[in-house]
Amino acid sequence: DGEYVVGGDMSGYVFATEKSVGAGLPPWVDQQRRIGRHKGPVISTAYAPDGVTFATGGEDSIVNYWDMTTSHAATWRGHEYSVCGLAYSPDSRRLASGSGDHTTIVWNTRGKKLARVEGGVAVAWSPTQKTRLATVWNWETEACDVGLYDTATL
């Protein structure tokens, strides 16, 4: 909804805070502004364009998918190493996660894996082509490789 900023820390806590001074927090946020936790450091966060959901990725190889209206977090497993990059599609219907395991996974909003591709730690969706996904880095070659994918055909 654009009112909150979320982030994580090295102890694994996920925090929420007001975007503007004086705004209140949802009732499910505790007084320390902690809303949940990973089992290791939080490495990445992403807000959905719809303003209702966000995701966090951790060193625990888990993607947590959060609903800002209920504080419910779904846990998605599929990576073997840290989740280093997260990006929502422009329509908020898909989430891409890049990992230190050399893979990118495209998920739907219910946690179903729609596609898995080799390569990619950092991920980004095209703002103008809703099925175009870019991944960056290839650990095997230690080069800054860029992969472009049309997720409609994966």
Short mmCIF file of N, CA and C in Angstrom, two decimals:
data_model
loop_
_atom_site.label_atom_id
_atom_site.label_comp_id
_atom_site.label_asym_id
_atom_site.label_seq_id
_atom_site.Cartn_x
_atom_site.Cartn_y
_atom_site.Cartn_z
N ASP A 1 0.81 -1.21 0.00
CA ASP A 1 0.00 0.00 0.00
C ASP A 1 0.85 1.26 0.00
N GLY A 2 2.16 1.12 -0.01
CA GLY A 2 3.05 2.26 -0.07
C GLY A 2 3.29 2.95 1.25
N GLU A 3 2.71 2.46 2.36
CA GLU A 3 2.86 3.12 3.65
C GLU A 3 4.02 2.58 4.48
N TYR A 4 4.51 1.40 4.15
CA TYR A 4 5.52 0.76 4.97
C TYR A 4 6.77 0.42 4.18
N VAL A 5 7.87 0.36 4.91
CA VAL A 5 9.15 -0.08 4.36
C VAL A 5 9.52 -1.33 5.14
N VAL A 6 9.98 -2.36 4.42
CA VAL A 6 10.39 -3.59 5.09
C VAL A 6 11.86 -3.87 4.81
N GLY A 7 12.47 -4.61 5.70
CA GLY A 7 13.86 -4.99 5.53
C GLY A 7 14.19 -6.12 6.48
N GLY A 8 15.42 -6.55 6.45
CA GLY A 8 15.84 -7.63 7.33
C GLY A 8 17.22 -7.36 7.87
N ASP A 9 17.63 -8.19 8.82
CA ASP A 9 18.95 -7.99 9.40
C ASP A 9 19.73 -9.30 9.44
N MET A 10 20.94 -9.22 9.95
CA MET A 10 21.84 -10.36 9.98
C MET A 10 21.38 -11.45 10.95
N SER A 11 20.53 -11.11 11.91
CA SER A 11 20.03 -12.13 12.84
C SER A 11 18.81 -12.86 12.27
N GLY A 12 18.33 -12.43 11.11
CA GLY A 12 17.21 -13.11 10.46
C GLY A 12 15.87 -12.45 10.66
N TYR A 13 15.80 -11.39 11.47
CA TYR A 13 14.52 -10.72 11.69
C TYR A 13 14.11 -9.90 10.46
N VAL A 14 12.81 -9.91 10.21
CA VAL A 14 12.21 -9.08 9.17
C VAL A 14 11.48 -7.96 9.89
N PHE A 15 11.72 -6.72 9.49
CA PHE A 15 11.17 -5.54 10.15
C PHE A 15 10.25 -4.77 9.21
N ALA A 16 9.31 -4.04 9.80
CA ALA A 16 8.48 -3.10 9.07
C ALA A 16 8.52 -1.77 9.80
N THR A 17 8.51 -0.69 9.06
CA THR A 17 8.47 0.63 9.67
C THR A 17 7.65 1.56 8.78
N GLU A 18 7.19 2.66 9.37
CA GLU A 18 6.41 3.61 8.62
C GLU A 18 7.27 4.28 7.56
N LYS A 19 6.66 4.55 6.43
CA LYS A 19 7.36 5.30 5.38
C LYS A 19 7.45 6.77 5.79
N SER A 20 6.39 7.27 6.41
CA SER A 20 6.39 8.66 6.85
C SER A 20 6.28 8.71 8.37
N VAL A 21 6.91 9.68 8.97
CA VAL A 21 6.91 9.83 10.43
C VAL A 21 5.48 10.09 10.90
N GLY A 22 5.10 9.42 11.98
CA GLY A 22 3.78 9.63 12.56
C GLY A 22 2.73 8.65 12.09
N ALA A 23 3.01 7.89 11.05
CA ALA A 23 2.04 6.90 10.59
C ALA A 23 2.08 5.69 11.51
N GLY A 24 0.96 5.03 11.69
CA GLY A 24 0.89 3.86 12.55
C GLY A 24 1.30 2.61 11.80
N LEU A 25 1.61 1.57 12.55
CA LEU A 25 1.95 0.27 11.99
C LEU A 25 0.73 -0.65 12.10
N PRO A 26 0.65 -1.65 11.25
CA PRO A 26 -0.44 -2.62 11.39
C PRO A 26 -0.39 -3.25 12.78
N PRO A 27 -1.54 -3.70 13.32
CA PRO A 27 -1.55 -4.22 14.69
C PRO A 27 -0.73 -5.48 14.89
N TRP A 28 -0.39 -6.20 13.83
CA TRP A 28 0.36 -7.44 13.99
C TRP A 28 1.86 -7.23 14.10
N VAL A 29 2.34 -6.01 13.96
CA VAL A 29 3.77 -5.73 14.09
C VAL A 29 4.08 -5.48 15.56
N ASP A 30 5.04 -6.21 16.13
CA ASP A 30 5.33 -6.04 17.55
C ASP A 30 6.05 -4.71 17.79
N GLN A 31 6.26 -4.38 19.04
CA GLN A 31 6.80 -3.07 19.38
C GLN A 31 8.23 -2.86 18.87
N GLN A 32 8.96 -3.92 18.65
CA GLN A 32 10.28 -3.79 18.06
C GLN A 32 10.20 -3.73 16.53
N ARG A 33 8.97 -3.74 16.02
CA ARG A 33 8.70 -3.67 14.58
C ARG A 33 9.12 -4.93 13.85
N ARG A 34 9.31 -6.01 14.58
CA ARG A 34 9.64 -7.29 13.96
C ARG A 34 8.36 -7.98 13.53
N ILE A 35 8.36 -8.50 12.33
CA ILE A 35 7.15 -9.17 11.85
C ILE A 35 7.38 -10.66 11.58
N GLY A 36 8.60 -11.10 11.63
CA GLY A 36 8.90 -12.50 11.39
C GLY A 36 10.39 -12.72 11.34
N ARG A 37 10.74 -13.92 10.88
CA ARG A 37 12.16 -14.23 10.94
C ARG A 37 12.53 -15.34 9.98
N HIS A 38 13.78 -15.28 9.49
CA HIS A 38 14.43 -16.37 8.77
C HIS A 38 15.35 -17.08 9.75
N LYS A 39 15.87 -18.23 9.37
CA LYS A 39 16.78 -18.98 10.24
C LYS A 39 18.23 -18.58 10.03
N GLY A 40 18.45 -17.48 9.39
CA GLY A 40 19.77 -16.93 9.15
C GLY A 40 19.58 -15.51 8.64
N PRO A 41 20.65 -14.84 8.25
CA PRO A 41 20.53 -13.46 7.78
C PRO A 41 19.56 -13.31 6.61
N VAL A 42 18.85 -12.18 6.61
CA VAL A 42 17.98 -11.82 5.49
C VAL A 42 18.88 -11.18 4.43
N ILE A 43 18.85 -11.72 3.22
CA ILE A 43 19.74 -11.26 2.16
C ILE A 43 19.02 -10.34 1.18
N SER A 44 17.73 -10.59 0.92
CA SER A 44 17.03 -9.82 -0.11
C SER A 44 15.58 -9.59 0.27
N THR A 45 15.03 -8.49 -0.23
CA THR A 45 13.61 -8.16 -0.05
C THR A 45 13.07 -7.59 -1.35
N ALA A 46 11.78 -7.75 -1.56
CA ALA A 46 11.13 -7.15 -2.72
C ALA A 46 9.67 -6.90 -2.39
N TYR A 47 9.19 -5.73 -2.77
CA TYR A 47 7.77 -5.38 -2.65
C TYR A 47 7.08 -5.65 -3.96
N ALA A 48 5.88 -6.19 -3.91
CA ALA A 48 5.09 -6.38 -5.12
C ALA A 48 4.53 -5.04 -5.57
N PRO A 49 4.41 -4.83 -6.88
CA PRO A 49 3.82 -3.58 -7.37
C PRO A 49 2.39 -3.34 -6.86
N ASP A 50 1.68 -4.42 -6.48
CA ASP A 50 0.31 -4.25 -5.97
C ASP A 50 0.28 -3.64 -4.57
N GLY A 51 1.43 -3.57 -3.87
CA GLY A 51 1.52 -2.97 -2.55
C GLY A 51 0.94 -3.82 -1.43
N VAL A 52 0.51 -5.03 -1.72
CA VAL A 52 -0.12 -5.88 -0.73
C VAL A 52 0.82 -6.97 -0.22
N THR A 53 1.71 -7.44 -1.06
CA THR A 53 2.62 -8.51 -0.68
C THR A 53 4.07 -8.08 -0.84
N PHE A 54 4.93 -8.78 -0.11
CA PHE A 54 6.36 -8.61 -0.29
C PHE A 54 7.02 -9.94 -0.01
N ALA A 55 8.26 -10.07 -0.40
CA ALA A 55 8.99 -11.31 -0.21
C ALA A 55 10.34 -11.02 0.43
N THR A 56 10.83 -11.99 1.19
CA THR A 56 12.17 -11.91 1.74
C THR A 56 12.91 -13.20 1.38
N GLY A 57 14.19 -13.07 1.15
CA GLY A 57 15.04 -14.22 0.86
C GLY A 57 16.16 -14.26 1.87
N GLY A 58 16.53 -15.46 2.28
CA GLY A 58 17.53 -15.56 3.32
C GLY A 58 18.67 -16.48 3.01
N GLU A 59 19.66 -16.39 3.89
CA GLU A 59 20.79 -17.30 3.83
C GLU A 59 20.34 -18.74 4.09
N ASP A 60 19.15 -18.90 4.64
CA ASP A 60 18.59 -20.22 4.91
C ASP A 60 18.02 -20.89 3.66
N SER A 61 18.17 -20.27 2.50
CA SER A 61 17.72 -20.74 1.19
C SER A 61 16.21 -20.72 1.02
N ILE A 62 15.53 -20.00 1.87
CA ILE A 62 14.06 -19.93 1.86
C ILE A 62 13.58 -18.58 1.33
N VAL A 63 12.47 -18.64 0.61
CA VAL A 63 11.73 -17.44 0.22
C VAL A 63 10.50 -17.39 1.11
N ASN A 64 10.33 -16.29 1.83
CA ASN A 64 9.09 -16.07 2.59
C ASN A 64 8.26 -15.06 1.83
N TYR A 65 7.00 -15.40 1.63
CA TYR A 65 6.06 -14.58 0.86
C TYR A 65 5.03 -14.03 1.86
N TRP A 66 5.04 -12.72 2.05
CA TRP A 66 4.28 -12.06 3.10
C TRP A 66 3.06 -11.34 2.55
N ASP A 67 1.97 -11.40 3.30
CA ASP A 67 0.77 -10.62 2.99
C ASP A 67 0.69 -9.49 4.01
N MET A 68 0.77 -8.25 3.57
CA MET A 68 0.79 -7.10 4.48
C MET A 68 -0.54 -6.90 5.22
N THR A 69 -1.64 -7.42 4.69
CA THR A 69 -2.92 -7.21 5.35
C THR A 69 -3.15 -8.18 6.50
N THR A 70 -2.48 -9.33 6.49
CA THR A 70 -2.72 -10.34 7.52
C THR A 70 -1.46 -10.73 8.30
N SER A 71 -0.31 -10.38 7.84
CA SER A 71 1.00 -10.76 8.37
C SER A 71 1.32 -12.22 8.10
N HIS A 72 0.49 -12.88 7.33
CA HIS A 72 0.74 -14.30 7.02
C HIS A 72 1.96 -14.41 6.11
N ALA A 73 2.84 -15.34 6.45
CA ALA A 73 4.01 -15.61 5.61
C ALA A 73 3.98 -17.06 5.17
N ALA A 74 4.04 -17.26 3.87
CA ALA A 74 4.16 -18.61 3.32
C ALA A 74 5.64 -18.87 3.08
N THR A 75 6.10 -20.06 3.37
CA THR A 75 7.49 -20.44 3.19
C THR A 75 7.62 -21.28 1.94
N TRP A 76 8.48 -20.83 1.03
CA TRP A 76 8.71 -21.53 -0.23
C TRP A 76 10.12 -22.07 -0.26
N ARG A 77 10.24 -23.34 -0.57
CA ARG A 77 11.56 -23.99 -0.65
C ARG A 77 11.83 -24.43 -2.07
N GLY A 78 13.05 -24.29 -2.51
CA GLY A 78 13.41 -24.72 -3.85
C GLY A 78 14.87 -24.48 -4.17
N HIS A 79 15.52 -23.62 -3.38
CA HIS A 79 16.94 -23.34 -3.59
C HIS A 79 17.78 -24.14 -2.59
N GLU A 80 19.03 -24.35 -2.95
CA GLU A 80 19.95 -25.07 -2.08
C GLU A 80 20.87 -24.13 -1.31
N TYR A 81 21.00 -22.89 -1.77
CA TYR A 81 21.87 -21.91 -1.11
C TYR A 81 21.11 -20.60 -0.92
N SER A 82 21.78 -19.60 -0.43
CA SER A 82 21.17 -18.31 -0.11
C SER A 82 20.35 -17.74 -1.26
N VAL A 83 19.23 -17.13 -0.91
CA VAL A 83 18.41 -16.42 -1.89
C VAL A 83 18.92 -14.98 -1.94
N CYS A 84 19.61 -14.66 -3.02
CA CYS A 84 20.33 -13.40 -3.13
C CYS A 84 19.55 -12.29 -3.84
N GLY A 85 18.59 -12.66 -4.66
CA GLY A 85 17.84 -11.66 -5.41
C GLY A 85 16.38 -12.05 -5.54
N LEU A 86 15.51 -11.05 -5.45
CA LEU A 86 14.07 -11.24 -5.61
C LEU A 86 13.51 -10.13 -6.48
N ALA A 87 12.55 -10.47 -7.33
CA ALA A 87 11.90 -9.45 -8.15
C ALA A 87 10.50 -9.92 -8.53
N TYR A 88 9.54 -9.02 -8.39
CA TYR A 88 8.17 -9.30 -8.81
C TYR A 88 7.97 -8.91 -10.26
N SER A 89 7.09 -9.63 -10.94
CA SER A 89 6.69 -9.24 -12.28
C SER A 89 5.86 -7.96 -12.17
N PRO A 90 5.77 -7.17 -13.24
CA PRO A 90 5.02 -5.92 -13.18
C PRO A 90 3.55 -6.08 -12.77
N ASP A 91 2.96 -7.25 -13.04
CA ASP A 91 1.55 -7.47 -12.67
C ASP A 91 1.41 -8.12 -11.28
N SER A 92 2.50 -8.30 -10.55
CA SER A 92 2.53 -8.88 -9.20
C SER A 92 2.10 -10.34 -9.15
N ARG A 93 1.97 -11.00 -10.29
CA ARG A 93 1.47 -12.38 -10.31
C ARG A 93 2.58 -13.43 -10.23
N ARG A 94 3.84 -12.99 -10.42
CA ARG A 94 4.97 -13.92 -10.35
C ARG A 94 6.12 -13.27 -9.58
N LEU A 95 6.92 -14.14 -8.97
CA LEU A 95 8.10 -13.70 -8.24
C LEU A 95 9.28 -14.52 -8.73
N ALA A 96 10.37 -13.86 -9.04
CA ALA A 96 11.61 -14.55 -9.43
C ALA A 96 12.57 -14.48 -8.25
N SER A 97 13.22 -15.61 -7.97
CA SER A 97 14.24 -15.66 -6.91
C SER A 97 15.53 -16.18 -7.50
N GLY A 98 16.62 -15.45 -7.27
CA GLY A 98 17.94 -15.86 -7.72
C GLY A 98 18.74 -16.33 -6.51
N SER A 99 19.58 -17.34 -6.72
CA SER A 99 20.26 -17.96 -5.58
C SER A 99 21.73 -18.24 -5.87
N GLY A 100 22.48 -18.41 -4.80
CA GLY A 100 23.86 -18.82 -4.88
C GLY A 100 24.02 -20.24 -5.37
N ASP A 101 22.93 -20.97 -5.56
CA ASP A 101 23.01 -22.31 -6.13
C ASP A 101 23.00 -22.28 -7.66
N HIS A 102 23.14 -21.09 -8.23
CA HIS A 102 23.23 -20.89 -9.68
C HIS A 102 21.90 -21.05 -10.40
N THR A 103 20.78 -20.90 -9.68
CA THR A 103 19.48 -21.05 -10.32
C THR A 103 18.60 -19.84 -10.06
N THR A 104 17.66 -19.64 -10.97
CA THR A 104 16.58 -18.69 -10.79
C THR A 104 15.29 -19.49 -10.87
N ILE A 105 14.40 -19.26 -9.91
CA ILE A 105 13.09 -19.90 -9.92
C ILE A 105 12.03 -18.82 -10.11
N VAL A 106 11.07 -19.11 -10.98
CA VAL A 106 9.91 -18.25 -11.15
C VAL A 106 8.75 -18.95 -10.46
N TRP A 107 8.10 -18.24 -9.53
CA TRP A 107 7.02 -18.77 -8.71
C TRP A 107 5.72 -18.05 -9.04
N ASN A 108 4.57 -18.72 -8.85
CA ASN A 108 3.31 -17.98 -8.85
C ASN A 108 3.04 -17.53 -7.42
N THR A 109 1.98 -16.81 -7.18
CA THR A 109 1.73 -16.24 -5.85
C THR A 109 1.24 -17.27 -4.85
N ARG A 110 1.05 -18.50 -5.26
CA ARG A 110 0.69 -19.57 -4.34
C ARG A 110 1.90 -20.46 -4.02
N GLY A 111 3.07 -20.09 -4.51
CA GLY A 111 4.29 -20.83 -4.20
C GLY A 111 4.59 -21.97 -5.14
N LYS A 112 3.87 -22.06 -6.24
CA LYS A 112 4.15 -23.11 -7.22
C LYS A 112 5.31 -22.66 -8.12
N LYS A 113 6.26 -23.57 -8.33
CA LYS A 113 7.38 -23.29 -9.23
C LYS A 113 6.89 -23.37 -10.66
N LEU A 114 6.97 -22.25 -11.37
CA LEU A 114 6.55 -22.21 -12.77
C LEU A 114 7.71 -22.53 -13.70
N ALA A 115 8.92 -22.17 -13.29
CA ALA A 115 10.11 -22.41 -14.12
C ALA A 115 11.35 -22.35 -13.25
N ARG A 116 12.37 -23.06 -13.68
CA ARG A 116 13.68 -23.03 -13.03
C ARG A 116 14.71 -22.97 -14.15
N VAL A 117 15.60 -21.98 -14.08
CA VAL A 117 16.63 -21.83 -15.10
C VAL A 117 17.99 -21.77 -14.43
N GLU A 118 19.00 -22.24 -15.13
CA GLU A 118 20.37 -22.19 -14.63
C GLU A 118 20.91 -20.77 -14.76
N GLY A 119 21.68 -20.36 -13.77
CA GLY A 119 22.29 -19.04 -13.77
C GLY A 119 21.41 -18.02 -13.08
N GLY A 120 22.05 -16.99 -12.61
CA GLY A 120 21.32 -15.88 -12.04
C GLY A 120 21.39 -15.81 -10.54
N VAL A 121 21.91 -14.71 -10.05
CA VAL A 121 21.88 -14.38 -8.64
C VAL A 121 21.00 -13.15 -8.47
N ALA A 122 21.24 -12.15 -9.31
CA ALA A 122 20.40 -10.96 -9.34
C ALA A 122 19.35 -11.16 -10.43
N VAL A 123 18.13 -10.71 -10.15
CA VAL A 123 17.03 -10.88 -11.10
C VAL A 123 16.27 -9.58 -11.25
N ALA A 124 15.69 -9.36 -12.43
CA ALA A 124 14.89 -8.16 -12.68
C ALA A 124 13.90 -8.43 -13.79
N TRP A 125 12.70 -7.91 -13.64
CA TRP A 125 11.68 -8.00 -14.68
C TRP A 125 11.70 -6.72 -15.50
N SER A 126 11.38 -6.84 -16.75
CA SER A 126 11.21 -5.66 -17.60
C SER A 126 9.96 -4.91 -17.15
N PRO A 127 10.03 -3.60 -16.99
CA PRO A 127 8.83 -2.85 -16.60
C PRO A 127 7.82 -2.72 -17.74
N THR A 128 8.26 -2.97 -18.96
CA THR A 128 7.36 -2.78 -20.10
C THR A 128 6.92 -4.08 -20.77
N GLN A 129 7.68 -5.14 -20.58
CA GLN A 129 7.31 -6.44 -21.14
C GLN A 129 7.12 -7.40 -19.98
N LYS A 130 5.86 -7.66 -19.62
CA LYS A 130 5.58 -8.34 -18.36
C LYS A 130 6.06 -9.79 -18.28
N THR A 131 6.48 -10.38 -19.38
CA THR A 131 7.00 -11.75 -19.32
C THR A 131 8.51 -11.81 -19.51
N ARG A 132 9.18 -10.66 -19.62
CA ARG A 132 10.63 -10.63 -19.86
C ARG A 132 11.37 -10.55 -18.54
N LEU A 133 12.26 -11.53 -18.30
CA LEU A 133 13.03 -11.62 -17.06
C LEU A 133 14.51 -11.63 -17.40
N ALA A 134 15.30 -10.87 -16.64
CA ALA A 134 16.75 -10.86 -16.80
C ALA A 134 17.40 -11.43 -15.55
N THR A 135 18.43 -12.23 -15.74
CA THR A 135 19.22 -12.75 -14.63
C THR A 135 20.68 -12.35 -14.86
N VAL A 136 21.42 -12.20 -13.78
CA VAL A 136 22.81 -11.76 -13.89
C VAL A 136 23.70 -12.64 -13.03
N TRP A 137 24.84 -12.99 -13.57
CA TRP A 137 25.96 -13.68 -12.92
C TRP A 137 25.93 -15.17 -13.17
N ASN A 138 27.07 -15.69 -13.34
CA ASN A 138 27.25 -17.12 -13.50
C ASN A 138 28.42 -17.52 -12.62
N TRP A 139 28.15 -18.21 -11.52
CA TRP A 139 29.19 -18.58 -10.57
C TRP A 139 30.22 -19.53 -11.18
N GLU A 140 29.79 -20.37 -12.10
CA GLU A 140 30.71 -21.35 -12.66
C GLU A 140 31.83 -20.70 -13.47
N THR A 141 31.48 -19.68 -14.23
CA THR A 141 32.49 -18.99 -15.04
C THR A 141 33.04 -17.77 -14.33
N GLU A 142 32.43 -17.40 -13.20
CA GLU A 142 32.79 -16.19 -12.47
C GLU A 142 32.78 -14.97 -13.37
N ALA A 143 31.82 -14.94 -14.25
CA ALA A 143 31.67 -13.82 -15.17
C ALA A 143 30.31 -13.18 -14.96
N CYS A 144 30.19 -11.97 -15.40
CA CYS A 144 28.93 -11.26 -15.28
C CYS A 144 28.07 -11.56 -16.51
N ASP A 145 27.57 -12.78 -16.57
CA ASP A 145 26.71 -13.19 -17.67
C ASP A 145 25.30 -12.66 -17.45
N VAL A 146 24.63 -12.29 -18.52
CA VAL A 146 23.25 -11.84 -18.46
C VAL A 146 22.40 -12.83 -19.24
N GLY A 147 21.33 -13.30 -18.62
CA GLY A 147 20.39 -14.18 -19.29
C GLY A 147 19.06 -13.46 -19.46
N LEU A 148 18.49 -13.53 -20.64
CA LEU A 148 17.17 -12.94 -20.89
C LEU A 148 16.20 -14.06 -21.21
N TYR A 149 15.06 -14.05 -20.55
CA TYR A 149 14.08 -15.13 -20.71
C TYR A 149 12.71 -14.56 -20.96
N ASP A 150 11.96 -15.21 -21.83
CA ASP A 150 10.54 -14.92 -21.98
C ASP A 150 9.82 -15.96 -21.15
N THR A 151 9.28 -15.55 -20.00
CA THR A 151 8.70 -16.51 -19.07
C THR A 151 7.41 -17.14 -19.62
N ALA A 152 6.87 -16.58 -20.65
CA ALA A 152 5.68 -17.19 -21.27
C ALA A 152 6.03 -18.50 -21.97
N THR A 153 7.32 -18.67 -22.30
CA THR A 153 7.74 -19.88 -23.03
C THR A 153 8.57 -20.84 -22.18
N LEU A 154 8.82 -20.53 -20.92
CA LEU A 154 9.61 -21.41 -20.05
C LEU A 154 8.80 -22.60 -19.60
#
